[in-house]
Coordinates of C-alpha atoms in Angstrom, one line a residue:
M1085 CA 55.9 -16.7 28.6
H1086 CA 52.2 -17.1 28.4
R1087 CA 49.5 -14.7 29.4
V1088 CA 47.3 -16.1 32.2
A1089 CA 43.7 -16.0 33.1
I1090 CA 41.1 -17.1 35.7
S1091 CA 38.6 -19.1 33.6
S1092 CA 36.2 -19.8 36.4
T1093 CA 35.6 -20.3 40.1
G1094 CA 33.7 -23.0 42.1
L1095 CA 32.0 -23.0 45.5
F1096 CA 30.9 -25.7 47.8
T1097 CA 28.6 -24.6 50.6
P1098 CA 28.0 -26.9 53.6
P1099 CA 24.4 -28.1 54.3
E1100 CA 24.0 -26.7 57.8
V1101 CA 23.6 -23.2 59.1
I1102 CA 24.2 -21.7 62.6
T1103 CA 22.6 -18.4 63.2
N1104 CA 23.9 -15.9 65.8
E1105 CA 20.8 -16.5 67.8
E1106 CA 21.4 -20.3 68.0
L1107 CA 25.1 -19.8 68.8
V1108 CA 24.3 -17.4 71.7
V1109 CA 21.8 -19.8 73.2
A1110 CA 24.4 -22.6 73.1
F1111 CA 27.3 -20.5 74.5
N1112 CA 25.2 -19.1 77.3
A1113 CA 24.0 -22.6 78.3
Y1114 CA 27.7 -23.7 78.4
A1115 CA 28.6 -20.6 80.4
A1116 CA 25.8 -21.4 82.9
L1117 CA 27.1 -25.0 83.3
E1118 CA 30.7 -23.8 83.9
N1119 CA 29.7 -21.1 86.3
A1120 CA 27.6 -23.7 88.3
K1121 CA 30.5 -26.2 88.3
Y1122 CA 33.0 -23.6 89.6
A1123 CA 30.5 -21.6 91.8
A1124 CA 32.7 -22.0 95.0
E1125 CA 35.8 -20.7 93.3
I1126 CA 34.0 -17.9 91.6
A1127 CA 32.4 -16.9 95.0
A1128 CA 35.9 -17.0 96.6
G1129 CA 37.3 -14.7 93.9
A1130 CA 39.7 -17.4 92.7
R1131 CA 38.0 -17.7 89.3
E1132 CA 36.2 -15.3 87.0
A1133 CA 32.6 -16.1 86.0
L1134 CA 32.0 -16.6 82.3
T1135 CA 30.1 -13.7 80.8
D1136 CA 27.1 -14.4 78.5
S1137 CA 27.4 -13.6 74.8
N1138 CA 24.7 -11.8 72.8
V1139 CA 23.7 -11.2 69.2
E1140 CA 24.3 -7.4 69.4
F1141 CA 27.9 -8.0 70.6
I1142 CA 28.7 -10.4 67.8
E1143 CA 27.3 -8.3 65.0
K1144 CA 28.9 -5.1 66.3
A1145 CA 32.3 -6.8 66.7
S1146 CA 32.4 -8.6 63.4
G1147 CA 29.4 -8.0 61.0
I1148 CA 28.7 -11.7 61.1
K1149 CA 25.1 -12.9 61.2
R1150 CA 25.4 -16.6 60.4
R1151 CA 27.8 -19.3 59.2
Y1152 CA 27.7 -22.6 57.3
V1153 CA 29.2 -25.6 59.0
M1154 CA 29.7 -29.3 58.3
N1155 CA 28.1 -30.2 61.6
K1156 CA 26.0 -28.0 63.9
S1157 CA 24.7 -30.4 66.5
G1158 CA 28.1 -30.8 68.1
V1159 CA 28.8 -27.1 68.1
L1160 CA 25.5 -26.3 69.7
D1161 CA 25.7 -29.0 72.4
P1162 CA 26.7 -27.0 75.5
R1163 CA 28.4 -30.1 76.9
R1164 CA 30.5 -30.5 73.8
M1165 CA 31.0 -27.2 72.0
R1166 CA 32.8 -28.6 68.9
P1167 CA 31.8 -30.3 65.7
S1168 CA 31.0 -34.0 65.7
F1169 CA 32.6 -35.8 62.8
A1170 CA 32.6 -39.5 62.2
A1171 CA 36.1 -40.9 61.6
R1172 CA 36.5 -42.3 58.0
P1173 CA 38.6 -45.3 57.1
D1174 CA 41.6 -44.7 55.0
T1175 CA 39.8 -46.4 52.1
E1176 CA 37.2 -43.6 51.9
L1177 CA 37.6 -40.1 50.5
S1178 CA 38.5 -37.7 53.4
M1179 CA 36.1 -34.9 54.3
M1180 CA 38.5 -32.1 53.0
A1181 CA 39.0 -34.0 49.8
E1182 CA 35.3 -34.6 49.4
I1183 CA 34.4 -30.9 49.5
G1184 CA 37.5 -30.0 47.5
V1185 CA 36.4 -32.3 44.7
K1186 CA 32.9 -30.7 44.7
A1187 CA 34.3 -27.2 44.5
C1188 CA 36.7 -28.1 41.7
Q1189 CA 33.9 -29.9 39.7
D1190 CA 31.8 -26.7 40.0
A1191 CA 34.7 -24.6 38.6
L1192 CA 35.3 -27.1 35.7
Q1193 CA 31.7 -27.2 34.8
A1194 CA 31.5 -23.4 34.8
A1195 CA 34.4 -23.2 32.4
G1196 CA 33.2 -26.1 30.2
K1197 CA 36.4 -28.0 31.0
T1198 CA 37.2 -31.5 32.2
A1199 CA 40.0 -33.0 34.4
A1200 CA 41.8 -33.8 31.1
D1201 CA 42.4 -30.0 30.6
V1202 CA 44.1 -29.6 34.0
D1203 CA 47.8 -30.4 34.8
G1204 CA 47.9 -29.7 38.5
V1205 CA 46.1 -29.1 41.8
I1206 CA 47.2 -26.9 44.6
C1207 CA 45.3 -27.4 47.8
A1208 CA 45.7 -24.3 49.9
A1209 CA 44.0 -23.9 53.3
A1210 CA 44.5 -22.6 56.8
N1211 CA 44.5 -26.1 58.3
M1212 CA 45.1 -29.5 56.7
Q1213 CA 43.2 -32.6 57.9
R1214 CA 46.4 -34.6 58.1
A1215 CA 50.1 -34.3 57.4
Y1216 CA 50.3 -36.8 54.5
P1217 CA 49.6 -38.0 52.0
A1218 CA 48.8 -34.5 50.7
M1219 CA 45.1 -33.5 50.5
G1220 CA 45.9 -32.0 47.1
V1221 CA 47.0 -35.5 45.7
E1222 CA 43.9 -37.1 47.1
I1223 CA 41.7 -34.4 45.4
Q1224 CA 43.7 -34.6 42.1
T1225 CA 43.3 -38.4 42.0
A1226 CA 39.6 -38.3 42.8
L1227 CA 39.1 -35.7 40.0
G1228 CA 41.1 -37.7 37.5
V1229 CA 43.7 -35.0 36.9
Q1230 CA 46.9 -36.4 35.3
G1231 CA 49.9 -34.4 36.6
Y1232 CA 50.8 -33.3 40.1
A1233 CA 49.4 -31.8 43.3
F1234 CA 50.6 -30.5 46.6
D1235 CA 49.4 -28.8 49.8
M1236 CA 50.4 -25.4 51.1
N1237 CA 49.4 -23.3 54.1
V1238 CA 49.7 -19.5 54.6
A1239 CA 46.7 -19.2 56.9
C1240 CA 44.1 -16.8 55.6
S1241 CA 46.3 -15.8 52.7
S1242 CA 46.6 -19.4 51.4
A1243 CA 44.3 -18.9 48.4
T1244 CA 46.1 -15.9 47.0
F1245 CA 49.6 -17.3 47.7
A1246 CA 48.5 -20.5 45.8
L1247 CA 47.1 -18.3 43.1
E1248 CA 50.6 -16.9 42.5
M1249 CA 52.1 -20.4 42.4
A1250 CA 49.5 -21.4 39.8
V1251 CA 50.0 -18.3 37.7
N1252 CA 53.8 -18.8 37.6
A1253 CA 53.3 -22.5 36.5
V1254 CA 51.0 -21.5 33.7
R1255 CA 53.0 -18.4 32.7
T1256 CA 56.3 -20.4 32.3
G1257 CA 54.6 -23.2 30.4
S1258 CA 55.1 -26.0 32.9
A1259 CA 51.3 -26.4 33.1
R1260 CA 48.3 -25.5 30.8
A1261 CA 45.9 -25.1 33.7
I1262 CA 46.0 -25.4 37.5
L1263 CA 43.1 -25.8 39.9
V1264 CA 43.6 -24.0 43.2
V1265 CA 41.3 -25.4 45.8
N1266 CA 40.6 -24.1 49.4
P1267 CA 38.8 -26.6 51.7
E1268 CA 38.3 -24.6 54.9
I1269 CA 36.7 -26.6 57.7
T1270 CA 37.5 -23.9 60.2
S1271 CA 34.8 -25.0 62.6
A1272 CA 37.2 -27.7 63.8
H1273 CA 39.9 -25.3 64.9
L1274 CA 37.7 -22.6 66.5
A1275 CA 37.5 -22.2 70.2
W1276 CA 33.7 -22.3 70.5
K1277 CA 34.0 -21.9 74.3
D1278 CA 35.8 -18.5 74.0
R1279 CA 33.3 -15.6 74.1
D1280 CA 35.7 -13.3 72.3
C1281 CA 35.9 -15.5 69.2
H1282 CA 33.2 -18.2 69.3
F1283 CA 31.3 -16.6 66.4
I1284 CA 34.2 -16.0 64.0
F1285 CA 34.5 -18.9 61.6
G1286 CA 32.4 -21.0 59.2
D1287 CA 33.1 -23.9 56.8
V1288 CA 33.2 -23.7 53.0
C1289 CA 35.3 -24.7 50.0
T1290 CA 36.3 -22.6 47.0
S1291 CA 38.2 -23.3 43.8
V1292 CA 39.8 -21.3 41.0
L1293 CA 40.7 -22.5 37.5
V1294 CA 43.9 -20.8 36.3
E1295 CA 44.7 -21.3 32.6
R1296 CA 46.7 -20.0 29.7
L1297 CA 44.9 -17.1 28.2
D1298 CA 44.7 -18.7 24.7
L1299 CA 42.9 -21.7 26.2
A1300 CA 40.6 -19.8 28.6
S1301 CA 36.9 -19.7 28.4
P1302 CA 35.1 -16.7 27.0
G1303 CA 34.6 -14.0 29.6
A1304 CA 37.6 -15.0 31.6
F1305 CA 39.6 -12.6 33.7
E1306 CA 43.2 -12.0 32.7
I1307 CA 45.6 -11.8 35.6
L1308 CA 47.6 -8.6 35.3
G1309 CA 49.8 -9.3 38.3
T1310 CA 50.1 -11.0 41.7
R1311 CA 52.0 -9.9 44.7
L1312 CA 52.8 -11.5 48.1
L1313 CA 54.1 -10.2 51.4
S1314 CA 54.8 -11.7 54.8
S1315 CA 56.0 -10.4 58.2
F1316 CA 56.2 -12.6 61.3
S1317 CA 53.7 -11.9 64.1
N1318 CA 52.3 -13.9 67.1
N1319 CA 49.1 -12.0 67.1
I1320 CA 47.2 -14.7 65.3
R1321 CA 48.4 -18.2 66.3
N1322 CA 47.4 -21.9 66.6
N1323 CA 50.0 -24.1 68.3
A1324 CA 48.4 -27.5 67.5
G1325 CA 50.7 -29.8 65.6
F1326 CA 52.5 -33.1 65.5
M1327 CA 54.9 -32.0 68.2
S1328 CA 52.1 -31.4 70.7
R1329 CA 52.0 -35.2 71.5
A1330 CA 55.7 -35.2 72.2
E1331 CA 55.3 -32.3 74.5
D1332 CA 52.6 -34.1 76.5
R1333 CA 50.2 -31.3 75.6
D1334 CA 46.5 -31.5 76.4
P1335 CA 44.5 -31.1 73.1
E1336 CA 42.0 -29.0 75.1
E1337 CA 44.6 -26.4 76.1
R1338 CA 43.6 -23.0 74.8
D1339 CA 46.6 -22.5 72.5
Q1340 CA 45.9 -25.7 70.6
L1341 CA 43.1 -23.8 68.8
F1342 CA 42.8 -20.5 67.0
R1343 CA 43.5 -17.4 69.1
Q1344 CA 44.3 -13.8 68.3
E1345 CA 45.0 -10.4 69.7
G1346 CA 42.2 -8.8 67.8
R1347 CA 42.9 -5.1 68.5
K1348 CA 46.5 -5.5 67.6
V1349 CA 45.7 -7.3 64.4
F1350 CA 43.2 -4.6 63.4
K1351 CA 45.8 -1.8 64.2
E1352 CA 48.7 -3.5 62.4
V1353 CA 47.1 -5.4 59.4
C1354 CA 44.8 -2.6 58.0
P1355 CA 47.6 -0.2 57.1
M1356 CA 49.8 -3.0 55.9
A1357 CA 47.1 -4.3 53.6
A1358 CA 46.1 -0.9 52.2
E1359 CA 49.8 0.0 51.5
H1360 CA 50.4 -3.4 49.9
M1361 CA 47.4 -3.0 47.6
A1362 CA 48.1 0.6 46.7
G1363 CA 51.7 -0.3 45.8
H1364 CA 50.7 -3.3 43.7
L1365 CA 48.3 -1.1 41.7
T1366 CA 50.9 1.7 41.3
D1367 CA 53.4 -0.8 39.9
L1368 CA 50.9 -1.9 37.3
G1369 CA 50.2 1.7 36.3
L1370 CA 46.8 1.7 38.0
E1371 CA 45.0 3.8 40.6
P1372 CA 42.6 2.6 43.3
S1373 CA 40.0 4.9 41.8
G1374 CA 40.3 3.0 38.5
V1375 CA 39.5 -0.4 40.1
R1376 CA 35.9 -1.5 39.5
R1377 CA 35.8 -3.7 42.6
F1378 CA 37.9 -5.0 45.5
W1379 CA 37.2 -8.6 46.6
L1380 CA 38.7 -8.5 50.1
H1381 CA 39.4 -11.1 52.7
Q1382 CA 36.3 -11.6 54.9
A1383 CA 37.5 -11.5 58.5
N1384 CA 35.9 -8.5 60.0
L1385 CA 33.6 -5.8 58.5
A1386 CA 35.4 -2.9 60.2
M1387 CA 38.7 -4.0 58.9
N1388 CA 37.4 -4.1 55.3
Q1389 CA 35.8 -0.7 55.7
L1390 CA 39.0 0.9 57.0
I1391 CA 41.2 -0.7 54.3
S1392 CA 38.8 0.5 51.6
R1393 CA 38.6 4.0 53.1
K1394 CA 42.4 4.2 53.1
L1395 CA 42.5 3.1 49.5
L1396 CA 39.7 5.1 48.0
G1397 CA 39.8 8.2 50.3
R1398 CA 36.0 7.7 51.0
E1399 CA 33.6 5.2 52.4
A1400 CA 33.4 2.1 50.1
T1401 CA 30.0 1.0 48.8
A1402 CA 28.8 -2.5 48.7
D1403 CA 29.5 -2.4 45.0
D1404 CA 33.1 -1.2 45.6
A1405 CA 33.9 -3.9 48.1
P1406 CA 31.1 -6.5 48.5
V1407 CA 30.6 -8.3 51.8
I1408 CA 29.8 -12.0 52.2
L1409 CA 30.9 -12.1 55.8
D1410 CA 27.4 -11.7 57.1
E1411 CA 26.3 -14.9 55.5
F1412 CA 29.5 -17.1 55.6
A1413 CA 31.4 -15.6 58.6
N1414 CA 35.2 -15.8 58.3
T1415 CA 36.1 -18.7 56.1
A1416 CA 39.9 -18.2 56.3
S1417 CA 41.5 -18.3 52.8
A1418 CA 38.3 -18.8 51.0
G1419 CA 36.7 -15.5 51.9
S1420 CA 38.1 -13.3 49.1
I1421 CA 37.4 -16.0 46.6
I1422 CA 33.8 -16.3 47.7
A1423 CA 33.4 -12.6 47.2
F1424 CA 35.0 -12.9 43.7
H1425 CA 32.8 -15.9 42.9
R1426 CA 29.6 -14.2 43.9
H1427 CA 30.3 -10.7 42.6
K1428 CA 32.0 -10.8 39.2
A1429 CA 29.1 -11.5 36.8
D1430 CA 28.3 -7.8 36.2
F1431 CA 31.8 -6.9 35.0
T1432 CA 32.1 -5.7 31.5
V1433 CA 35.1 -6.0 29.1
G1434 CA 38.1 -4.0 30.4
D1435 CA 36.8 -3.7 34.0
V1436 CA 39.6 -4.2 36.5
G1437 CA 39.3 -5.8 39.9
M1438 CA 41.5 -6.7 42.8
I1439 CA 41.5 -9.8 45.0
C1440 CA 43.3 -9.4 48.3
S1441 CA 43.6 -11.6 51.4
F1442 CA 45.4 -11.0 54.7
G1443 CA 45.9 -13.0 57.8
A1444 CA 48.2 -14.8 60.2
G1445 CA 51.9 -14.6 59.4
Y1446 CA 51.3 -11.8 58.9
S1447 CA 50.6 -12.6 55.3
I1448 CA 49.1 -10.5 52.5
G1449 CA 48.4 -11.7 48.9
S1450 CA 46.8 -9.8 46.0
A1451 CA 45.9 -10.4 42.4
V1452 CA 44.8 -7.8 39.9
V1453 CA 42.5 -9.0 37.1
R1454 CA 40.8 -7.6 34.0
K1455 CA 37.6 -8.8 32.4
L1456 CA 38.2 -10.1 28.8

């Protein structure tokens, strides 16, 4: 069995930004149009008027201040309220593969490695652009990686679940190195017309290069252990899929996009995540107080604050559990990896950190790492 390390990480950030202020203006214009359209029903009490959104509500509910997106004009058009993407022919690189390749190239460059050093690609994300051929195989081929690739989906825990798959492949010797890539174009599955969640998601792509320790770049992070947990819940759900057409479903129906019972998720997931992380550390002979930093899933600021408080027995500082949520919003599986990517350079030899994601499923994945 080989010891395993994270040699590097990569990040692709979309070119366009939507601020909360811009988002509120667009949503309120949409609400005004809808309320005017259904004025008679609203007056008769047969329909509820849409309530305006506001910046204070968004920041208090989530901690989000802005988000990156692949297209903002469509989202901010009150008569459209969704991204506007041009269909690409099958002969062109797909959008998810394009941003996946860029994030992987960033990770390879950071490690001083090439595609020839990699034996596999795992594309893990909350939503896939298509059913097949696999996005992972398209990314693998575009990179020039000789080996294998596949897709996997565990919602917001996709990156950490894929990380364990990569670790196991490298540890057992079936691969020297695996690229885990997380292309998250979450703007396409967000209900921008729903006041309760129209601000939640942003687009991004992350990648992680997992290698045998003896081949890893200087300054890599040894992976001390990974752990996964899942338990079924309907509190975060998206029913869109290939069967929707056979069921004669309208793609605009509310359940064909992301939806959640936010209060239930908060109440149930926070203690689950804290218990999972504490147990993982205990089994490795570690205590939360001995962990230099927690790179947590970036879904909601209050969730991260509560989980950190349960773990540490005190309020966490920005150094204990850095936040990128305010800049990127919720980027599904990529959030904890962005936090790791952005906030690992100050680690010294021997420092221990923990990556943890949690989301629909419910699913929780964690990885404990030590700076070499």
